[in-house]
Short mmCIF file of C-alpha atoms in Angstrom, two decimals:
data_model
loop_
_atom_site.label_atom_id
_atom_site.label_comp_id
_atom_site.label_asym_id
_atom_site.label_seq_id
_atom_site.Cartn_x
_atom_site.Cartn_y
_atom_site.Cartn_z
CA MET W 1 -33.86 -18.48 -81.07
CA MET W 2 -34.79 -21.85 -79.83
CA ASN W 3 -37.26 -22.39 -76.68
CA GLU W 4 -39.47 -24.98 -75.17
CA TYR W 5 -42.14 -24.27 -77.84
CA HIS W 6 -39.91 -24.76 -80.82
CA LEU W 7 -38.26 -27.68 -82.24
CA ALA W 8 -34.59 -27.34 -83.50
CA ASP W 9 -35.75 -26.41 -87.21
CA GLY W 10 -37.95 -23.53 -85.45
CA SER W 11 -41.25 -25.19 -86.06
CA PRO W 12 -43.82 -25.15 -83.10
CA ARG W 13 -43.35 -28.11 -80.73
CA TYR W 14 -47.03 -28.68 -79.76
CA GLY W 15 -50.39 -28.18 -81.23
CA HIS W 16 -52.27 -29.29 -84.83
CA ARG W 17 -50.01 -28.07 -87.41
CA THR W 18 -51.02 -28.26 -91.11
CA GLU W 19 -50.31 -26.28 -94.52
CA THR W 20 -52.56 -23.30 -94.19
CA PRO W 21 -55.10 -23.31 -97.10
CA THR W 22 -55.23 -20.23 -99.02
CA ASP W 23 -58.67 -19.51 -97.94
CA GLN W 24 -57.88 -19.83 -94.40
CA PRO W 25 -54.63 -18.05 -93.82
CA ALA W 26 -52.57 -18.10 -90.58
CA ILE W 27 -53.03 -14.94 -88.65
CA ILE W 28 -50.06 -12.75 -87.21
CA ALA W 29 -50.73 -11.57 -83.87
CA SER W 30 -49.52 -8.27 -82.58
CA VAL W 31 -51.19 -8.68 -79.12
CA ARG W 32 -49.16 -9.85 -75.99
CA VAL W 33 -50.03 -13.34 -74.78
CA GLU W 34 -50.67 -11.33 -71.27
CA GLU W 35 -53.07 -8.81 -72.76
CA ALA W 36 -56.47 -10.57 -71.59
CA ALA W 37 -55.22 -11.59 -68.42
CA GLU W 38 -53.84 -8.19 -67.51
CA GLY W 39 -57.08 -6.79 -68.74
CA ALA W 40 -59.35 -8.97 -66.65
CA ALA W 41 -57.24 -8.48 -63.22
CA ARG W 42 -58.38 -4.48 -63.70
CA LEU W 43 -61.93 -5.25 -63.62
CA GLY W 44 -64.06 -3.76 -60.93
CA LEU W 45 -67.26 -5.53 -59.73
CA ASP W 46 -69.56 -3.25 -61.87
CA GLU W 47 -67.46 -3.89 -65.01
CA MET W 48 -67.63 -7.92 -64.11
CA ALA W 49 -71.46 -7.83 -63.50
CA ALA W 50 -71.66 -5.56 -66.76
CA ALA W 51 -69.99 -8.41 -68.70
CA ILE W 52 -71.70 -11.09 -67.29
CA ASP W 53 -75.11 -9.46 -68.29
CA LYS W 54 -73.88 -8.92 -71.81
CA ARG W 55 -72.85 -12.64 -72.08
CA LEU W 56 -76.23 -14.07 -70.84
CA THR W 57 -77.85 -11.73 -73.31
CA SER W 58 -75.39 -12.81 -76.34
CA ALA W 59 -76.57 -15.18 -78.97
CA TRP W 60 -72.99 -16.60 -79.53
CA ALA W 61 -72.73 -17.65 -75.62
CA ASP W 62 -75.86 -19.78 -76.04
CA ARG W 63 -73.58 -22.67 -76.47
CA PRO W 64 -69.88 -23.40 -76.89
CA ASP W 65 -68.50 -22.70 -80.02
CA LYS W 66 -67.21 -25.73 -81.96
CA SER W 67 -63.97 -24.08 -83.54
CA VAL W 68 -63.03 -22.81 -80.08
CA ALA W 69 -63.48 -26.43 -78.71
CA ILE W 70 -61.46 -27.95 -81.59
CA LEU W 71 -58.37 -25.19 -80.65
CA ARG W 72 -58.78 -26.39 -77.05
CA GLU W 73 -58.77 -30.10 -77.68
CA GLN W 74 -55.97 -29.90 -80.41
CA ASN W 75 -53.86 -27.82 -78.39
CA PRO W 76 -53.69 -29.11 -74.71
CA GLU W 77 -50.19 -27.83 -73.97
CA GLU W 78 -50.99 -24.28 -74.91
CA LEU W 79 -54.33 -24.52 -73.13
CA ALA W 80 -52.51 -25.26 -69.82
CA ALA W 81 -50.20 -22.64 -70.48
CA ALA W 82 -53.14 -20.15 -70.86
CA ARG W 83 -54.98 -21.63 -67.89
CA ALA W 84 -51.77 -21.30 -65.70
CA LEU W 85 -50.84 -17.52 -67.35
CA VAL W 86 -54.65 -16.56 -66.32
CA LYS W 87 -54.18 -18.05 -62.66
CA VAL W 88 -51.05 -15.91 -62.19
CA HIS W 89 -52.71 -13.00 -62.83
CA LEU W 90 -56.35 -13.38 -61.56
CA GLY W 91 -55.44 -16.23 -58.90
CA SER W 92 -58.27 -18.33 -57.85
CA PRO W 93 -61.96 -17.20 -58.73
CA ARG W 94 -62.51 -15.79 -55.11
CA GLN W 95 -59.26 -14.03 -55.42
CA TRP W 96 -60.59 -12.64 -58.55
CA ARG W 97 -63.78 -11.25 -57.06
CA MET W 98 -61.79 -9.95 -54.19
CA LYS W 99 -59.48 -8.07 -56.71
CA ALA W 100 -62.62 -6.68 -58.24
CA GLN W 101 -63.93 -5.41 -55.14
CA THR W 102 -60.63 -3.51 -54.50
CA VAL W 103 -60.84 -2.02 -57.79
CA ARG W 104 -64.56 -1.00 -57.04
CA ASP W 105 -63.72 0.37 -53.94
CA LYS W 106 -61.02 2.72 -55.56
CA GLN W 107 -63.69 3.66 -58.21
CA LEU W 108 -65.98 5.01 -55.37
CA ALA W 109 -63.14 6.69 -53.21
CA SER W 110 -64.07 10.01 -54.72
CA VAL W 111 -67.90 9.56 -54.15
CA ALA W 112 -66.95 8.92 -50.26
CA ALA W 113 -64.85 11.51 -50.20
CA ARG W 114 -67.62 14.10 -51.41
CA ARG W 115 -69.97 12.33 -48.88
CA LYS W 116 -67.43 13.04 -45.88
CA ALA W 117 -66.78 16.44 -47.02
CA SER W 118 -70.58 17.15 -46.94
CA GLY W 119 -71.33 15.77 -43.73
CA SER W 120 -73.66 13.15 -44.87
CA ALA W 121 -71.29 10.48 -43.94
CA ARG W 122 -71.28 11.49 -40.19
CA GLU W 123 -75.02 11.50 -40.70
CA VAL W 124 -75.19 7.94 -41.92
CA LEU W 125 -72.73 6.63 -39.27
CA ALA W 126 -74.97 8.15 -36.47
CA LEU W 127 -78.09 6.24 -37.97
CA ARG W 128 -76.01 3.10 -38.22
CA LEU W 129 -75.20 3.37 -34.41
CA GLY W 130 -78.53 4.25 -33.60
CA LEU W 131 -79.91 1.39 -35.44
CA ILE W 132 -77.59 -1.04 -33.61
CA VAL W 133 -78.44 0.29 -30.29
CA ALA W 134 -82.05 -0.28 -31.30
CA LEU W 135 -81.76 -3.69 -32.39
CA ILE W 136 -79.69 -4.77 -29.26
CA ALA W 137 -81.50 -3.03 -26.64
CA PRO W 138 -84.95 -4.77 -27.03
CA PRO W 139 -83.51 -8.37 -26.57
CA ALA W 140 -81.22 -7.13 -24.06
CA TYR W 141 -83.97 -5.85 -21.76
CA VAL W 142 -86.20 -9.17 -22.41
CA VAL W 143 -83.27 -11.24 -21.18
CA ALA W 144 -82.72 -9.12 -18.20
CA THR W 145 -86.13 -8.93 -16.77
CA SER W 146 -87.79 -12.19 -18.09
CA GLN W 147 -86.96 -15.59 -18.92
CA ASP W 148 -89.76 -15.99 -21.44
CA ILE W 149 -88.45 -17.92 -24.28
CA LEU W 150 -91.49 -17.18 -26.28
CA LYS W 151 -91.39 -13.36 -25.59
CA LEU W 152 -87.67 -13.42 -26.57
CA LEU W 153 -88.29 -15.16 -29.94
CA ILE W 154 -90.95 -12.69 -30.70
CA VAL W 155 -88.78 -9.84 -29.91
CA GLY W 156 -85.89 -11.22 -31.95
CA ALA W 157 -88.24 -11.77 -34.94
CA ILE W 158 -89.25 -8.21 -34.71
CA CYS W 159 -85.55 -6.83 -34.47
CA PHE W 160 -84.31 -9.18 -37.59
CA VAL W 161 -87.33 -7.65 -39.60
CA ALA W 162 -86.45 -4.02 -38.19
CA ALA W 163 -82.67 -4.92 -39.30
CA LEU W 164 -83.78 -5.48 -42.98
CA VAL W 165 -85.80 -2.58 -42.91
CA GLY W 166 -83.29 -0.22 -41.34
CA GLY W 167 -80.41 -1.49 -43.57
CA HIS W 168 -82.48 -0.76 -46.79
CA PHE W 169 -83.23 2.60 -45.35
CA LEU W 170 -79.59 3.22 -44.57
CA THR W 171 -78.54 2.14 -48.13
CA ILE W 172 -80.80 4.68 -49.95
CA ARG W 173 -79.58 7.43 -47.36
CA ALA W 174 -75.83 6.71 -48.01
CA ARG W 175 -76.53 7.14 -51.70
CA VAL W 176 -73.67 4.56 -52.51
CA PRO W 177 -74.30 2.20 -55.61
CA VAL W 178 -75.72 -0.86 -54.52
CA MET W 179 -72.89 -4.04 -54.74
CA PRO W 180 -73.74 -6.13 -57.79
CA SER W 181 -74.17 -9.65 -57.26
CA ILE W 182 -71.70 -11.77 -58.77
CA ARG W 183 -72.55 -15.61 -59.53
CA GLY W 184 -69.94 -18.16 -59.59
CA PRO W 185 -71.10 -20.08 -62.73
CA TRP W 186 -71.27 -16.96 -64.41
CA LEU W 187 -67.86 -15.62 -63.32
CA ALA W 188 -66.29 -19.08 -64.38
CA GLU W 189 -67.72 -18.31 -68.05
CA LEU W 190 -65.99 -15.01 -68.14
CA ARG W 191 -62.78 -16.60 -66.82
CA GLU W 192 -62.83 -19.14 -69.52
CA ASP W 193 -63.61 -16.15 -71.97
CA VAL W 194 -59.94 -15.03 -70.84
CA VAL W 195 -58.48 -18.49 -70.99
CA ASN W 196 -59.80 -18.81 -74.57
CA ALA W 197 -58.20 -15.44 -75.56
CA THR W 198 -54.91 -15.96 -73.99
CA LEU W 199 -54.76 -19.58 -75.82
CA VAL W 200 -55.35 -17.64 -79.11
CA ALA W 201 -52.59 -15.29 -78.39
CA ILE W 202 -50.20 -18.01 -77.32
CA LEU W 203 -50.94 -19.99 -80.84
CA GLN W 204 -50.64 -16.87 -82.76
CA ASN W 205 -47.34 -15.96 -81.24
CA LYS W 206 -45.90 -19.33 -81.68
CA GLY W 207 -46.95 -19.30 -85.41
CA ILE W 208 -49.26 -22.20 -85.30
CA ALA W 209 -51.82 -22.05 -88.06
CA MET W 210 -55.59 -21.36 -87.42
CA SER W 211 -58.42 -19.95 -89.39
CA PRO W 212 -59.46 -16.19 -89.00
CA ALA W 213 -62.94 -17.58 -87.85
CA ALA W 214 -61.50 -19.74 -85.16
CA ALA W 215 -59.35 -16.95 -83.84
CA ALA W 216 -62.12 -14.46 -83.82
CA ALA W 217 -64.56 -17.11 -81.91
CA GLY W 218 -61.35 -17.39 -79.42
CA ARG W 219 -61.26 -13.70 -78.61
CA ARG W 220 -65.06 -13.00 -79.00
CA GLY W 221 -65.43 -13.29 -75.30
CA TRP W 222 -62.76 -11.25 -74.36
CA THR W 223 -63.86 -8.49 -76.74
CA SER W 224 -67.54 -8.81 -75.17
CA ILE W 225 -65.75 -8.09 -71.77
CA GLN W 226 -63.94 -5.10 -72.97
CA GLU W 227 -66.90 -3.48 -74.57
CA ALA W 228 -68.94 -4.04 -71.58
CA ALA W 229 -66.14 -2.47 -69.40
CA ALA W 230 -65.91 0.56 -71.80
CA ALA W 231 -69.65 1.01 -71.34
CA VAL W 232 -69.62 1.16 -67.56
CA ALA W 233 -66.54 3.54 -67.91
CA LEU W 234 -68.70 5.96 -70.17
CA LEU W 235 -71.65 5.98 -67.55
CA ARG W 236 -69.02 7.13 -65.14
CA ARG W 237 -68.09 10.33 -67.03
#
């Protein structure tokens, strides 16, 4: 069946096409091109943070792989298609992070329900309200009884420190796992890993020849993400 990716004779329209050497056979893929993008959309913040940590400590990620760079350079149309597909499933980097936050909230729903059933959630809520009142009352009193700016600044500084200390105490008291910090540049590296895996799947499904090493290198980042996610899932059991 002819489509936009094939010529009339059935050969691929785009990409670097050569006769495959006997020592570098073409790889026949069984994966769907959407596999990596769909999987990335299901990641929570904890899995995302674990994948970033794993990538940062992996020797293969210290510098770009040359074989992957060549694949991207020689197949610009497929690379653009891979980027478009990833964007459909993940949206912008900010939207992807928000999706991961939603996934994490669902993962912790059972924890929140358990806290609510035990009454500890009401206790933490009462402490939060008390902290808010304690932080608002002193500055309000200074404003109502005095016009001394210096006194107001001093009270404000004290309240700021109290807010930090009180917030830390409430976080510990609530016993909710700390929100992982996701840095934009490192998240962008994960996204490119998803793009690379999608690119390899597109090339394989179009029958464009590539070496097993190049295909493995293209999927290595996504494989690493999956391993990190599996490890986090194991910890939750």
